[in-house]
Structures are given as structure tokens and as C-alpha cells.
Tab-separated table of C-alpha atoms in Angstrom:
chain	number	residue	atom	x	y	z
A	1	MET	CA	-50.014	17.487	14.145
A	2	THR	CA	-53.281	18.088	12.331
A	3	THR	CA	-55.101	15.219	10.665
A	4	ILE	CA	-54.095	16.504	7.205
A	5	HIS	CA	-50.434	16.666	8.195
A	6	ARG	CA	-50.549	13.154	9.635
A	7	TRP	CA	-51.945	11.665	6.442
A	8	ARG	CA	-49.448	13.571	4.302
A	9	ALA	CA	-46.646	12.114	6.370
A	10	PHE	CA	-48.272	8.696	6.172
A	11	SER	CA	-48.288	8.927	2.351
A	12	VAL	CA	-44.536	9.517	2.189
A	13	LEU	CA	-43.828	6.701	4.644
A	14	ALA	CA	-46.180	4.343	2.803
A	15	VAL	CA	-44.445	4.969	-0.533
A	16	ALA	CA	-41.087	4.089	1.025
A	17	TYR	CA	-42.567	0.946	2.591
A	18	PHE	CA	-44.157	-0.056	-0.706
A	19	MET	CA	-40.786	0.307	-2.449
A	20	THR	CA	-39.076	-2.067	0.001
A	21	ILE	CA	-41.856	-4.682	-0.262
A	22	VAL	CA	-41.963	-4.542	-4.060
A	23	ASP	CA	-38.217	-5.241	-4.145
A	24	LEU	CA	-38.773	-8.561	-2.381
A	25	THR	CA	-40.425	-9.970	-5.498
A	26	ILE	CA	-39.780	-7.620	-8.415
A	27	VAL	CA	-36.694	-9.632	-9.359
A	28	ASN	CA	-38.532	-12.977	-9.456
A	29	VAL	CA	-39.846	-12.753	-13.001
A	30	SER	CA	-36.521	-11.287	-14.132
A	31	LEU	CA	-34.416	-14.156	-12.783
A	32	PRO	CA	-34.076	-15.985	-16.119
A	33	SER	CA	-32.856	-12.794	-17.809
A	34	ILE	CA	-30.506	-11.958	-14.933
A	35	GLY	CA	-29.189	-15.513	-14.899
A	36	ARG	CA	-28.403	-15.449	-18.626
A	37	ASP	CA	-26.758	-12.012	-18.614
A	38	LEU	CA	-24.657	-12.484	-15.475
A	39	ARG	CA	-24.047	-16.253	-15.900
A	40	PHE	CA	-25.577	-17.404	-12.632
A	41	SER	CA	-25.653	-21.079	-11.702
A	42	GLU	CA	-29.130	-22.548	-11.156
A	43	SER	CA	-28.549	-22.914	-7.415
A	44	GLY	CA	-26.921	-19.495	-7.105
A	45	LEU	CA	-29.775	-17.637	-8.768
A	46	GLN	CA	-32.047	-17.878	-5.724
A	47	TRP	CA	-29.555	-15.729	-3.789
A	48	VAL	CA	-30.673	-12.706	-5.795
A	49	VAL	CA	-33.904	-13.098	-3.802
A	50	THR	CA	-32.520	-14.613	-0.600
A	51	ALA	CA	-29.661	-12.122	-0.018
A	52	TYR	CA	-32.188	-9.292	0.156
A	53	GLY	CA	-34.561	-11.194	2.427
A	54	VAL	CA	-31.917	-12.386	4.895
A	55	THR	CA	-30.228	-9.016	5.466
A	56	PHE	CA	-33.633	-7.330	5.478
A	57	GLY	CA	-34.921	-9.638	8.188
A	58	GLY	CA	-31.672	-9.978	10.117
A	59	LEU	CA	-31.139	-6.239	10.620
A	60	LEU	CA	-34.728	-5.112	11.225
A	61	LEU	CA	-34.435	-5.371	15.005
A	62	LEU	CA	-31.312	-3.226	15.044
A	63	GLY	CA	-32.968	-0.751	12.685
A	64	GLY	CA	-35.995	-0.479	14.952
A	65	ARG	CA	-33.946	0.081	18.103
A	66	ALA	CA	-31.742	2.640	16.349
A	67	ALA	CA	-34.859	4.540	15.279
A	68	ASP	CA	-36.128	4.691	18.866
A	69	ALA	CA	-32.814	6.022	20.192
A	70	LEU	CA	-31.419	8.232	17.428
A	71	GLY	CA	-34.610	9.681	15.996
A	72	ARG	CA	-37.060	7.903	13.752
A	73	ARG	CA	-37.048	10.404	10.900
A	74	ARG	CA	-33.255	10.647	10.943
A	75	VAL	CA	-32.868	6.862	10.732
A	76	PHE	CA	-35.589	6.676	8.072
A	77	LEU	CA	-33.644	9.134	5.890
A	78	LEU	CA	-30.396	7.198	6.404
A	79	GLY	CA	-32.114	3.996	5.297
A	80	LEU	CA	-33.460	5.696	2.190
A	81	VAL	CA	-29.952	6.819	1.226
A	82	VAL	CA	-28.541	3.287	1.637
A	83	PHE	CA	-31.451	1.669	-0.207
A	84	THR	CA	-31.384	4.108	-3.125
A	85	ALA	CA	-27.602	3.913	-3.546
A	86	ALA	CA	-27.665	0.106	-3.438
A	87	SER	CA	-30.452	0.076	-6.053
A	88	LEU	CA	-28.217	2.063	-8.402
A	89	ALA	CA	-25.354	-0.364	-7.768
A	90	CYS	CA	-27.630	-3.344	-8.536
A	91	ALA	CA	-28.673	-1.762	-11.838
A	92	LEU	CA	-25.018	-1.307	-12.798
A	93	ALA	CA	-23.961	-4.846	-11.785
A	94	ARG	CA	-22.049	-6.800	-14.395
A	95	ASP	CA	-21.239	-10.011	-12.512
A	96	ASP	CA	-23.202	-12.348	-10.281
A	97	THR	CA	-21.233	-11.865	-7.038
A	98	PHE	CA	-21.503	-8.079	-7.143
A	99	LEU	CA	-25.262	-8.225	-7.697
A	100	VAL	CA	-25.818	-10.592	-4.764
A	101	VAL	CA	-23.678	-8.425	-2.461
A	102	MET	CA	-25.525	-5.258	-3.491
A	103	ARG	CA	-28.880	-6.982	-2.996
A	104	GLY	CA	-27.710	-7.676	0.545
A	105	VAL	CA	-26.853	-3.998	1.027
A	106	GLN	CA	-30.235	-3.067	-0.439
A	107	GLY	CA	-31.883	-5.341	2.113
A	108	ALA	CA	-29.912	-3.632	4.886
A	109	GLY	CA	-31.234	-0.263	3.701
A	110	ALA	CA	-34.771	-1.611	3.734
A	111	ALA	CA	-34.194	-2.906	7.276
A	112	ILE	CA	-33.361	0.642	8.366
A	113	VAL	CA	-36.290	2.243	6.516
A	114	LEU	CA	-39.130	-0.053	7.475
A	115	PRO	CA	-39.178	-0.139	11.305
A	116	ALA	CA	-38.507	3.598	11.463
A	117	ALA	CA	-41.417	4.278	9.106
A	118	LEU	CA	-43.846	1.971	10.886
A	119	SER	CA	-42.954	3.283	14.343
A	120	ILE	CA	-43.540	6.856	13.116
A	121	VAL	CA	-46.975	5.759	11.859
A	122	MET	CA	-47.734	4.103	15.173
A	123	ASN	CA	-46.819	7.224	17.132
A	124	MET	CA	-48.575	9.691	14.827
A	125	PHE	CA	-51.942	7.988	15.326
A	126	THR	CA	-53.563	7.410	18.709
A	127	GLU	CA	-54.424	3.785	19.477
A	128	GLY	CA	-57.975	3.082	18.419
A	129	ALA	CA	-59.979	3.512	15.219
A	130	GLU	CA	-57.639	6.009	13.522
A	131	ARG	CA	-54.532	3.935	14.134
A	132	ASN	CA	-56.338	0.796	13.011
A	133	LYS	CA	-57.262	2.581	9.787
A	134	ALA	CA	-53.623	3.548	9.198
A	135	LEU	CA	-52.334	0.076	10.063
A	136	GLY	CA	-55.040	-1.476	7.902
A	137	LEU	CA	-53.805	0.547	4.935
A	138	TRP	CA	-50.237	-0.429	5.858
A	139	GLY	CA	-51.213	-4.089	5.847
A	140	ALA	CA	-52.954	-3.701	2.489
A	141	ILE	CA	-49.746	-2.277	1.035
A	142	GLY	CA	-47.841	-5.282	2.335
A	143	ALA	CA	-50.437	-7.680	0.969
A	144	SER	CA	-50.444	-6.179	-2.532
A	145	GLY	CA	-46.813	-5.074	-2.800
A	146	ALA	CA	-45.419	-8.543	-3.433
A	147	THR	CA	-47.672	-9.301	-6.398
A	148	ILE	CA	-47.494	-5.767	-7.796
A	149	GLY	CA	-43.733	-6.282	-7.771
A	150	LEU	CA	-44.186	-9.261	-10.069
A	151	ILE	CA	-46.370	-7.306	-12.491
A	152	THR	CA	-43.972	-4.367	-12.548
A	153	GLY	CA	-41.004	-6.690	-12.952
A	154	GLY	CA	-42.654	-8.380	-15.919
A	155	LEU	CA	-43.479	-5.128	-17.695
A	156	VAL	CA	-40.088	-3.542	-17.073
A	157	THR	CA	-38.106	-6.651	-18.032
A	158	ARG	CA	-40.112	-7.099	-21.221
A	159	TYR	CA	-39.865	-3.539	-22.500
A	160	LEU	CA	-36.782	-2.013	-20.842
A	161	GLY	CA	-34.543	-4.739	-19.403
A	162	TRP	CA	-33.961	-6.181	-15.952
A	163	GLU	CA	-31.627	-3.339	-14.924
A	164	TYR	CA	-34.576	-0.957	-14.849
A	165	ILE	CA	-36.305	-2.823	-12.035
A	166	PHE	CA	-33.567	-1.272	-9.872
A	167	TYR	CA	-33.429	2.075	-11.663
A	168	LEU	CA	-37.112	2.583	-10.716
A	169	ASN	CA	-36.140	2.957	-7.068
A	170	ILE	CA	-33.892	5.938	-7.689
A	171	PRO	CA	-36.471	8.656	-8.518
A	172	THR	CA	-38.826	7.255	-5.871
A	173	GLY	CA	-36.117	7.249	-3.215
A	174	LEU	CA	-34.945	10.751	-4.113
A	175	ALA	CA	-38.502	12.105	-3.983
A	176	ALA	CA	-39.023	10.573	-0.531
A	177	LEU	CA	-35.706	12.044	0.641
A	178	MET	CA	-36.828	15.514	-0.457
A	179	LEU	CA	-40.319	15.311	1.057
A	180	ALA	CA	-39.678	13.520	4.351
A	181	PRO	CA	-37.850	16.378	6.145
A	182	ARG	CA	-40.780	18.672	5.315
A	183	VAL	CA	-43.771	16.528	6.214
A	184	VAL	CA	-42.592	13.685	8.485
A	185	PRO	CA	-42.214	14.585	12.207
A	186	GLU	CA	-39.153	13.658	14.233
A	187	SER	CA	-39.481	11.597	17.406
A	188	ARG	CA	-37.272	9.540	19.675
A	189	ILE	CA	-37.123	8.175	23.194
A	190	GLU	CA	-34.950	10.640	25.099
A	191	THR	CA	-34.383	8.299	28.034
A	192	LEU	CA	-33.293	5.341	25.886
A	193	ARG	CA	-29.564	4.758	26.009
A	194	ARG	CA	-27.894	5.311	22.678
A	195	ARG	CA	-26.153	1.970	22.826
A	196	PHE	CA	-26.712	-0.771	20.314
A	197	ASP	CA	-26.512	-4.480	20.699
A	198	SER	CA	-24.073	-4.966	17.823
A	199	LEU	CA	-23.122	-8.448	19.036
A	200	GLY	CA	-26.773	-9.468	19.026
A	201	ALA	CA	-27.256	-8.078	15.506
A	202	LEU	CA	-24.133	-9.898	14.298
A	203	THR	CA	-25.107	-13.261	15.776
A	204	VAL	CA	-28.728	-13.254	14.582
A	205	THR	CA	-27.844	-12.144	11.047
A	206	ALA	CA	-24.918	-14.544	10.690
A	207	GLY	CA	-26.933	-17.394	12.190
A	208	LEU	CA	-29.840	-16.926	9.815
A	209	LEU	CA	-27.535	-16.539	6.820
A	210	LEU	CA	-25.773	-19.804	7.641
A	211	LEU	CA	-29.054	-21.643	8.152
A	212	VAL	CA	-30.501	-20.460	4.831
A	213	TYR	CA	-27.217	-21.208	3.056
A	214	GLY	CA	-27.107	-24.715	4.505
A	215	ILE	CA	-30.709	-25.460	3.536
A	216	SER	CA	-30.142	-24.099	0.019
A	217	THR	CA	-26.951	-25.990	-0.788
A	218	ALA	CA	-27.641	-29.291	0.967
A	219	PRO	CA	-29.452	-30.899	-2.025
A	220	GLN	CA	-26.350	-30.457	-4.189
A	221	ASP	CA	-23.715	-31.155	-1.516
A	222	GLY	CA	-25.627	-33.822	0.434
A	223	TRP	CA	-27.328	-33.411	3.809
A	224	GLY	CA	-24.586	-35.441	5.497
A	225	ALA	CA	-21.727	-33.539	3.890
A	226	ALA	CA	-19.390	-31.657	6.193
A	227	LYS	CA	-20.272	-28.359	4.493
A	228	SER	CA	-24.013	-28.825	5.048
A	229	VAL	CA	-23.724	-30.086	8.628
A	230	GLY	CA	-21.257	-27.331	9.491
A	231	SER	CA	-23.465	-24.545	8.081
A	232	LEU	CA	-26.621	-25.776	9.802
A	233	THR	CA	-24.898	-26.459	13.117
A	234	ALA	CA	-23.104	-23.112	13.180
A	235	GLY	CA	-26.318	-21.301	12.250
A	236	GLY	CA	-28.265	-22.965	15.047
A	237	ALA	CA	-25.494	-22.289	17.568
A	238	LEU	CA	-25.373	-18.601	16.654
A	239	LEU	CA	-29.142	-18.243	17.096
A	240	ILE	CA	-28.937	-19.878	20.527
A	241	ALA	CA	-26.079	-17.507	21.358
A	242	PHE	CA	-28.274	-14.613	20.271
A	243	LEU	CA	-30.950	-15.569	22.803
A	244	VAL	CA	-28.337	-15.872	25.561
A	245	ILE	CA	-26.906	-12.468	24.655
A	246	GLU	CA	-30.344	-10.859	24.683
A	247	ALA	CA	-31.122	-12.284	28.124
A	248	ARG	CA	-27.966	-10.707	29.589
A	249	ALA	CA	-27.374	-7.522	27.573
A	250	GLN	CA	-27.887	-4.124	29.244
A	251	SER	CA	-29.422	-2.701	26.060
A	252	PRO	CA	-30.647	-5.800	24.231
A	253	LEU	CA	-31.577	-5.735	20.585
A	254	LEU	CA	-34.612	-7.856	21.490
A	255	PRO	CA	-35.796	-7.395	25.084
A	256	LEU	CA	-37.421	-10.750	25.721
A	257	ARG	CA	-40.137	-9.112	27.842
A	258	ILE	CA	-41.962	-7.992	24.695
A	259	LEU	CA	-42.505	-11.622	23.726
A	260	ARG	CA	-44.514	-12.095	26.926
A	261	MET	CA	-47.242	-9.988	25.310
A	262	ARG	CA	-49.518	-12.671	23.932
A	263	THR	CA	-50.908	-10.626	21.052
A	264	VAL	CA	-47.468	-9.503	19.885
A	265	ALA	CA	-45.989	-12.995	20.133
A	266	GLY	CA	-48.947	-14.487	18.273
A	267	ALA	CA	-48.842	-11.881	15.504
A	268	ASP	CA	-45.097	-12.352	15.027
A	269	SER	CA	-45.447	-16.138	14.895
A	270	ALA	CA	-48.258	-15.873	12.370
A	271	GLY	CA	-46.233	-13.298	10.402
A	272	PHE	CA	-43.342	-15.738	10.116
A	273	LEU	CA	-45.639	-18.435	8.715
A	274	LEU	CA	-47.375	-15.937	6.428
A	275	GLY	CA	-44.033	-14.867	4.962
A	276	GLY	CA	-42.866	-18.453	4.673
A	277	SER	CA	-45.988	-19.636	2.855
A	278	PHE	CA	-46.932	-16.670	0.658
A	279	TYR	CA	-43.508	-15.462	-0.518
A	280	ALA	CA	-42.482	-19.049	-1.215
A	281	PHE	CA	-45.720	-19.572	-3.163
A	282	VAL	CA	-44.888	-16.526	-5.283
A	283	PHE	CA	-41.334	-17.766	-5.877
A	284	VAL	CA	-42.299	-21.322	-6.800
A	285	GLY	CA	-45.368	-20.269	-8.803
A	286	THR	CA	-43.265	-17.890	-10.870
A	287	LEU	CA	-40.729	-20.622	-11.679
A	288	TYR	CA	-43.537	-22.998	-12.690
A	289	MET	CA	-45.063	-20.449	-15.054
A	290	GLN	CA	-41.747	-19.672	-16.709
A	291	GLN	CA	-39.898	-22.991	-16.679
A	292	VAL	CA	-42.799	-25.382	-17.350
A	293	LEU	CA	-45.516	-23.336	-19.069
A	294	GLY	CA	-43.048	-21.146	-20.947
A	295	TYR	CA	-44.550	-17.817	-19.827
A	296	SER	CA	-42.571	-14.679	-20.573
A	297	ALA	CA	-41.736	-12.216	-17.794
A	298	LEU	CA	-44.674	-10.053	-18.873
A	299	GLN	CA	-47.138	-12.951	-19.016
A	300	THR	CA	-46.020	-14.086	-15.558
A	301	GLY	CA	-46.520	-10.622	-14.104
A	302	LEU	CA	-49.983	-10.315	-15.626
A	303	ALA	CA	-50.956	-13.731	-14.268
A	304	TRP	CA	-50.157	-12.550	-10.729
A	305	LEU	CA	-52.485	-9.604	-11.272
A	306	ALA	CA	-55.307	-11.933	-10.177
A	307	THR	CA	-53.758	-12.188	-6.718
A	308	SER	CA	-52.930	-8.497	-6.400
A	309	LEU	CA	-56.318	-7.144	-7.485
A	310	THR	CA	-58.161	-9.531	-5.203
A	311	SER	CA	-56.018	-8.510	-2.236
A	312	VAL	CA	-56.550	-4.799	-2.851
A	313	ALA	CA	-60.292	-5.229	-3.418
A	314	LEU	CA	-60.783	-7.030	-0.091
A	315	ALA	CA	-58.462	-4.913	2.065
A	316	GLY	CA	-61.212	-2.564	3.225
A	317	LEU	CA	-63.482	-5.452	4.196
A	318	SER	CA	-60.647	-7.081	6.125
A	319	GLN	CA	-59.997	-3.914	8.124
A	320	LEU	CA	-63.717	-3.517	8.873
A	321	LEU	CA	-64.046	-7.108	10.092
A	322	VAL	CA	-60.958	-6.832	12.303
A	323	GLY	CA	-62.504	-3.801	13.992
A	324	ARG	CA	-65.732	-5.686	14.645
A	325	VAL	CA	-64.675	-9.199	15.605
A	326	GLY	CA	-60.955	-8.914	16.404
A	327	SER	CA	-57.747	-9.996	14.708
A	328	ALA	CA	-57.738	-13.695	15.570
A	329	PRO	CA	-60.690	-15.032	13.528
A	330	ILE	CA	-59.883	-12.891	10.487
A	331	LEU	CA	-56.238	-13.961	10.585
A	332	ALA	CA	-57.240	-17.627	10.862
A	333	ALA	CA	-59.595	-17.254	7.891
A	334	GLY	CA	-56.892	-15.560	5.819
A	335	MET	CA	-54.297	-18.221	6.527
A	336	ALA	CA	-56.873	-20.918	5.740
A	337	MET	CA	-57.450	-19.298	2.342
A	338	ILE	CA	-53.716	-19.185	1.627
A	339	SER	CA	-53.386	-22.820	2.657
A	340	GLY	CA	-56.355	-23.816	0.483
A	341	GLY	CA	-55.114	-21.794	-2.486
A	342	THR	CA	-51.627	-23.274	-2.411
A	343	LEU	CA	-53.042	-26.765	-1.906
A	344	TRP	CA	-55.241	-26.201	-4.957
A	345	ALA	CA	-52.157	-25.057	-6.889
A	346	ALA	CA	-50.488	-28.390	-6.083
A	347	HIS	CA	-52.769	-29.999	-8.678
A	348	ILE	CA	-50.800	-28.340	-11.475
A	349	GLY	CA	-49.898	-30.260	-14.600
A	350	VAL	CA	-47.295	-30.077	-17.320
A	351	HIS	CA	-49.778	-28.476	-19.713
A	352	GLY	CA	-51.554	-26.228	-17.225
A	353	ARG	CA	-53.808	-23.430	-18.456
A	354	PHE	CA	-54.401	-20.127	-16.735
A	355	TRP	CA	-58.192	-20.132	-16.328
A	356	ALA	CA	-58.516	-23.853	-15.786
A	357	ASP	CA	-55.573	-24.417	-13.428
A	358	LEU	CA	-54.053	-21.182	-12.145
A	359	ALA	CA	-56.758	-18.536	-11.779
A	360	GLY	CA	-58.608	-20.250	-8.925
A	361	PRO	CA	-55.557	-20.695	-6.673
A	362	LEU	CA	-54.351	-17.163	-7.438
A	363	PHE	CA	-57.710	-15.564	-6.580
A	364	VAL	CA	-58.106	-17.568	-3.358
A	365	THR	CA	-54.556	-16.840	-2.229
A	366	GLY	CA	-55.026	-13.143	-3.003
A	367	ALA	CA	-58.095	-13.069	-0.776
A	368	GLY	CA	-56.096	-14.832	1.918
A	369	THR	CA	-53.370	-12.174	1.909
A	370	ALA	CA	-55.950	-9.417	2.475
A	371	PHE	CA	-57.367	-11.275	5.476
A	372	ALA	CA	-53.930	-12.192	6.891
A	373	PHE	CA	-51.575	-9.236	6.398
A	374	ILE	CA	-53.975	-6.649	7.842
A	375	PRO	CA	-54.862	-8.370	11.154
A	376	ILE	CA	-51.189	-9.265	11.655
A	377	SER	CA	-50.178	-5.616	11.131
A	378	ILE	CA	-52.765	-4.445	13.677
A	379	ALA	CA	-52.264	-7.188	16.271
A	380	GLY	CA	-48.462	-6.921	16.165
A	381	LEU	CA	-48.631	-3.342	17.506
A	382	THR	CA	-51.684	-3.553	19.759
A	383	GLY	CA	-50.925	-2.562	23.337
A	384	VAL	CA	-47.291	-1.625	22.580
A	385	SER	CA	-46.031	1.545	24.302
A	386	ALA	CA	-44.483	4.424	22.386
A	387	ARG	CA	-41.157	3.474	23.976
A	388	ASP	CA	-41.122	0.138	22.149
A	389	ALA	CA	-42.662	1.258	18.854
A	390	GLY	CA	-39.515	0.733	16.794
A	391	LEU	CA	-38.775	-2.576	18.489
A	392	ALA	CA	-42.286	-3.946	17.922
A	393	SER	CA	-42.430	-2.849	14.294
A	394	GLY	CA	-38.953	-4.259	13.674
A	395	LEU	CA	-39.898	-7.550	15.314
A	396	LEU	CA	-43.101	-7.869	13.300
A	397	ASN	CA	-41.383	-7.275	9.990
A	398	THR	CA	-38.404	-9.417	10.970
A	399	ALA	CA	-40.759	-12.343	11.403
A	400	GLN	CA	-42.376	-11.819	7.990
A	401	GLN	CA	-39.179	-11.252	6.022
A	402	LEU	CA	-37.221	-14.072	7.632
A	403	GLY	CA	-40.177	-16.355	7.159
A	404	GLY	CA	-40.097	-15.439	3.484
A	405	ALA	CA	-36.344	-15.982	3.138
A	406	ILE	CA	-36.427	-19.358	4.887
A	407	GLY	CA	-39.631	-20.359	3.094
A	408	VAL	CA	-38.056	-19.676	-0.301
A	409	ALA	CA	-34.945	-21.647	0.682
A	410	VAL	CA	-36.926	-24.636	1.980
A	411	THR	CA	-39.388	-24.833	-0.931
A	412	SER	CA	-36.694	-24.396	-3.572
A	413	THR	CA	-34.751	-27.188	-1.859
A	414	VAL	CA	-37.807	-29.448	-1.846
A	415	ALA	CA	-38.538	-28.659	-5.503
A	416	ALA	CA	-34.940	-29.279	-6.589
A	417	SER	CA	-34.662	-32.541	-4.649
A	418	ARG	CA	-37.919	-33.948	-6.000
A	419	ALA	CA	-37.214	-32.830	-9.558
A	420	GLY	CA	-33.749	-34.383	-9.396
A	421	ALA	CA	-35.156	-37.685	-8.152
A	422	LEU	CA	-37.769	-37.778	-10.925
A	423	ALA	CA	-35.182	-36.900	-13.568
A	424	ALA	CA	-32.911	-39.687	-12.296
A	425	ALA	CA	-35.859	-42.065	-12.631
A	426	GLY	CA	-36.100	-41.228	-16.327
A	427	ARG	CA	-38.943	-38.704	-16.309
A	428	ALA	CA	-39.035	-35.958	-18.929
A	429	PRO	CA	-37.570	-32.595	-17.774
A	430	ASP	CA	-40.925	-30.785	-17.687
A	431	VAL	CA	-42.540	-33.671	-15.803
A	432	ALA	CA	-39.690	-33.710	-13.271
A	433	LEU	CA	-39.900	-29.950	-12.744
A	434	THR	CA	-43.674	-30.079	-12.286
A	435	GLY	CA	-43.341	-32.832	-9.704
A	436	GLY	CA	-40.831	-30.737	-7.772
A	437	PHE	CA	-43.023	-27.648	-7.822
A	438	ARG	CA	-46.028	-29.682	-6.728
A	439	ASP	CA	-44.218	-30.867	-3.589
A	440	ALA	CA	-43.094	-27.295	-2.889
A	441	PHE	CA	-46.727	-26.137	-3.000
A	442	TYR	CA	-47.601	-28.789	-0.422
A	443	VAL	CA	-44.977	-27.293	1.890
A	444	CYS	CA	-46.498	-23.810	1.403
A	445	ALA	CA	-49.932	-25.170	2.272
A	446	ALA	CA	-48.618	-26.821	5.438
A	447	LEU	CA	-46.947	-23.597	6.625
A	448	ALA	CA	-50.132	-21.601	6.090
A	449	ALA	CA	-52.159	-24.263	7.920
A	450	LEU	CA	-49.935	-23.773	10.979
A	451	GLY	CA	-50.797	-20.086	10.764
A	452	VAL	CA	-54.477	-20.980	11.137
A	453	LEU	CA	-53.672	-22.580	14.496
A	454	ILE	CA	-51.695	-19.523	15.601
A	455	GLY	CA	-54.585	-17.221	14.752
A	456	GLY	CA	-57.096	-19.419	16.494
A	457	LEU	CA	-55.163	-20.378	19.621
A	458	ILE	CA	-52.563	-17.734	20.547
A	459	ILE	CA	-53.922	-14.298	19.631
A	460	PRO	CA	-56.748	-13.193	21.975
A	461	ARG	CA	-59.935	-13.221	19.950
A	462	ARG	CA	-61.375	-9.885	21.048
A	463	THR	CA	-58.232	-7.811	21.559
A	464	THR	CA	-58.488	-5.523	18.563
A	465	ALA	CA	-62.244	-5.132	18.654
A	466	LEU	CA	-62.055	-4.135	22.318
A	467	THR	CA	-59.171	-1.744	21.689
A	468	GLN	CA	-61.111	0.075	19.011
A	469	ARG	CA	-64.014	0.689	21.396
A	470	LEU	CA	-61.826	2.085	24.153
A	471	GLU	CA	-61.362	5.819	24.578
A	472	PRO	CA	-58.077	6.923	22.965
A	473	ALA	CA	-55.222	7.808	25.275
A	474	VAL	CA	-54.883	11.538	25.870
A	475	ALA	CA	-51.130	11.667	26.336
A	476	ALA	CA	-48.019	9.534	26.066
A	477	SER	CA	-46.489	8.129	29.207
A	478	ALA	CA	-44.156	10.598	30.915
A	479	ALA	CA	-41.522	7.884	31.091
A	480	ASP	CA	-41.548	7.554	27.312
A	481	LYS	CA	-40.922	11.263	26.673
A	482	VAL	CA	-41.720	11.061	22.996
A	483	GLU	CA	-41.299	14.475	21.394
A	484	TYR	CA	-43.496	15.492	18.459
A	485	PRO	CA	-43.614	19.042	17.131
A	486	ASP	CA	-46.975	20.753	16.924
A	487	ALA	CA	-46.039	22.031	13.481
A	488	ILE	CA	-43.994	20.527	10.701
A	489	VAL	CA	-40.424	21.731	10.992
A	490	ASN	CA	-37.149	21.321	9.140
């Protein structure tokens, strides 16, 4: 492929990736409207966000392995069909259960799209400066997509209605479906057995779903209630079973050998904490703006513009610094900024003002995402062979999305528990809510602080900088047998 063809293909893949990331948060500012129209309970409303995140994260590994075996472009197109169809179903939803189920299907479609797209990007660009540039742009999309989703959600909800946040995906998905066969190359691992670890996929997805469900409902049911204990115990047992299955399976969904790569393991661990801290911060911050400060959906989206613009503005600098000093120190700095920004946000009050109380934390956190998402995206694929491209990309995004789903569940639980205790003590409703959100921000800050340790202690400090100085590989390994056409076909 020529350079022009590679970047054309990258553009199509990046648009699809952006669409899946935006859908993680685009519903956040629309939740009050969705809740009123479809008569959601307060505790059930978070599942509009969580259902997408759990199926997204739980099926990413299977999506990545399927892409390696069946053909990355073919699987990418299948995921686009599922995602686009589910988006239409979400827009047409007229009851709460149907919407939550379709959000889960939408997340499954995203789980098919994303690892296929990222593994195609990885294999189109030779390891070194050009791949780092592509992965840097990919990380910038991930860093900005979440907050751009909030802005878009606010505008669309205000002027068109919440249904149109899902209708937006339809023309985008159809355009990608038309362009991808023309500009995106096909590739697969010919020697990889076309067998899938369906039992592994079932156990990891069910286990995570039960854990998130147990964490989310325990404040209402009681942590010692049979329902809560049963959900948490069953979830933990299924995840342990998943590890046992992977250690013995002939074609495991997650070959445990890849976790012995220190850079990959460190990037995935940091990605989990990044998702848990940042996506939870977005979720809790949005609720604070709307439920305490009385912001409309549009005002909330515009407030998050501070985070998004800062992230986009600093993405190029982040990529440059990673190339010069390596992923580890830049990642640690980014996670420190996110921790500091969310800790600053914990000083919120009942009568908070944007410039006095919110702008600072939003700008600092936005800078942190630029310096965290990009080094994680690069480090998570450094040194990975073409044979494991889908697996590595699926694992990296699994960590981020599951971190986000669990982070949202944990922080919403903390906020609800604290707010309930303050309300029972006779505090005014807005005071009780603010106290709950404050404690949730402390949890976000603690998660991000753990990410600082990961960046500083696990990921080798000079890995990426050294990789960029090495001569690019001249050919793929013969054992991998990755097939790329010299010209765009089909």
C-alpha cells in the first residue's frame, strides 16, 4: 500500500473508532430526558451507560481474535452492521428494558469494530515513527471522543431530542460500510485456527456483568443481602473460571503468554485505571452539573468543551514527548494530572460556578487525558507481532472499557450511599447530592493515582523512545503469513 492509501484507510477506521467512543458518553447528558420519557428508575438509569460498557469490554477479546482468524476487514464490516442496526433500534426504543438491551447489542457491535480496526492500523504501518504517529492520532481520538460525545449529546438533546443521539450513527455507519471495502485492505493470519473460545467469552462477559450489577444494586438491597452476595460471588467465580479456561484451552481467547510482555501488561493495567477514573469523572461530573447546578443538557455539553479542547490541543505534544522520552514518564504525568484534576473537583459546592469551581479541574483533566491515552495506545502495541495484533488491540481496549464500566458502577454506588446517609441525617437534597458526588470524585482521584504508579514502575521507561530509533522491520515473520494486497481491491 502507498502512504496515501494507508492514510485514507486510516481515516475510515478512525471515524468508526470515534463513533464507538462517542457512544460511551453521548447518552450521559441525555439521561434525565431519557429517564423521564421511558420512566426509568434512578438506579436503573445508569444501565443505559453500563450495558454498553460491559458488553463492549466483555466481547473485545473475542472480537480481536475473530478479526485475526476470519479477516480483519470482514469482521470490521460485520461489527459496523451490528452497531448501526442497534443504533437505529435504540432511537426507536419506547420502554426502558428495550433500550438497555439494545445498548448492550450496540456495545457488542463496537466490540467487533474496534479491535479489528486497531489491528488493521497496526499492520498497515511499520513499527517505528510512522506507526507511532498513527497510534498517537488514535490515542488523541480516544482522549477527545468522550468529551466530544457530551457536547454533541447536549446540542442534539436540546434542539432535536435524545433519540437523535442514536440516529446520528446511521449515516456515519452507512458511509463507513460503503467506503471500507474500497480503501481498507484485508488481512488475516492464515495459520491461526478458526476456532473461538466461546466458553471463555461467555464466562468473562457474564462474570463482569454480575460484578457490575452487584456493585450497582448493593446500596439499595444491602451489601449483606443474598442478592448482592450472590451476584458478587458468582461474578468472581466466573472470572476465576475464565482464567482456568484460558490456561487450558487449545485456542484461548486470551493466551496468557501475552501478559508476560511487561510493556503490554503495564499499558493494559494503566488503561483499566484510566478508564475507571476518567469515564467515572465524566459520569459523576455530568450528574453534578445537572442535578445540583441545574445545567441543561446543552450547558453541560458546553462545559465539557474545556476538557475536550485541551486534550486535542495537547495531543501533538504528547506524541512528540513519547517519541523522545518513552511512554512511562508521559503516562505517569498524565495520570497525575487526572488525579489532581478530579481531586480539585472534589472541592465542589452546592452553588458552584463554572469559572470559579469547574473550569480549573476540567482543563487539568483534559490535559491529563492527552498525556495518558496516547502513551497507553502506543505502549499497549509495542513489540506485539502481527499474529497477535487483534488480540493485543482487543486486550488494550477491554481494559479501558471495563475500567470505565466498573468505575461508573463504583462511583455511582459511592455517591448514592453517601447522599442517602446525608439525606437520612436531615441534610437538604442538594447538600446531600453534593456530598455524594464529592466522595465519588475522591474515588476517581485515587484510581488515577494508582495509574501514576503503573506508569512509573511497570512500563519500561525507554521502550517507545528506543523503538522509534530502531530501523523498521522489512518484512513480516513468515510464521505470521499476513496477507496485504499491493493495491486496493474489492
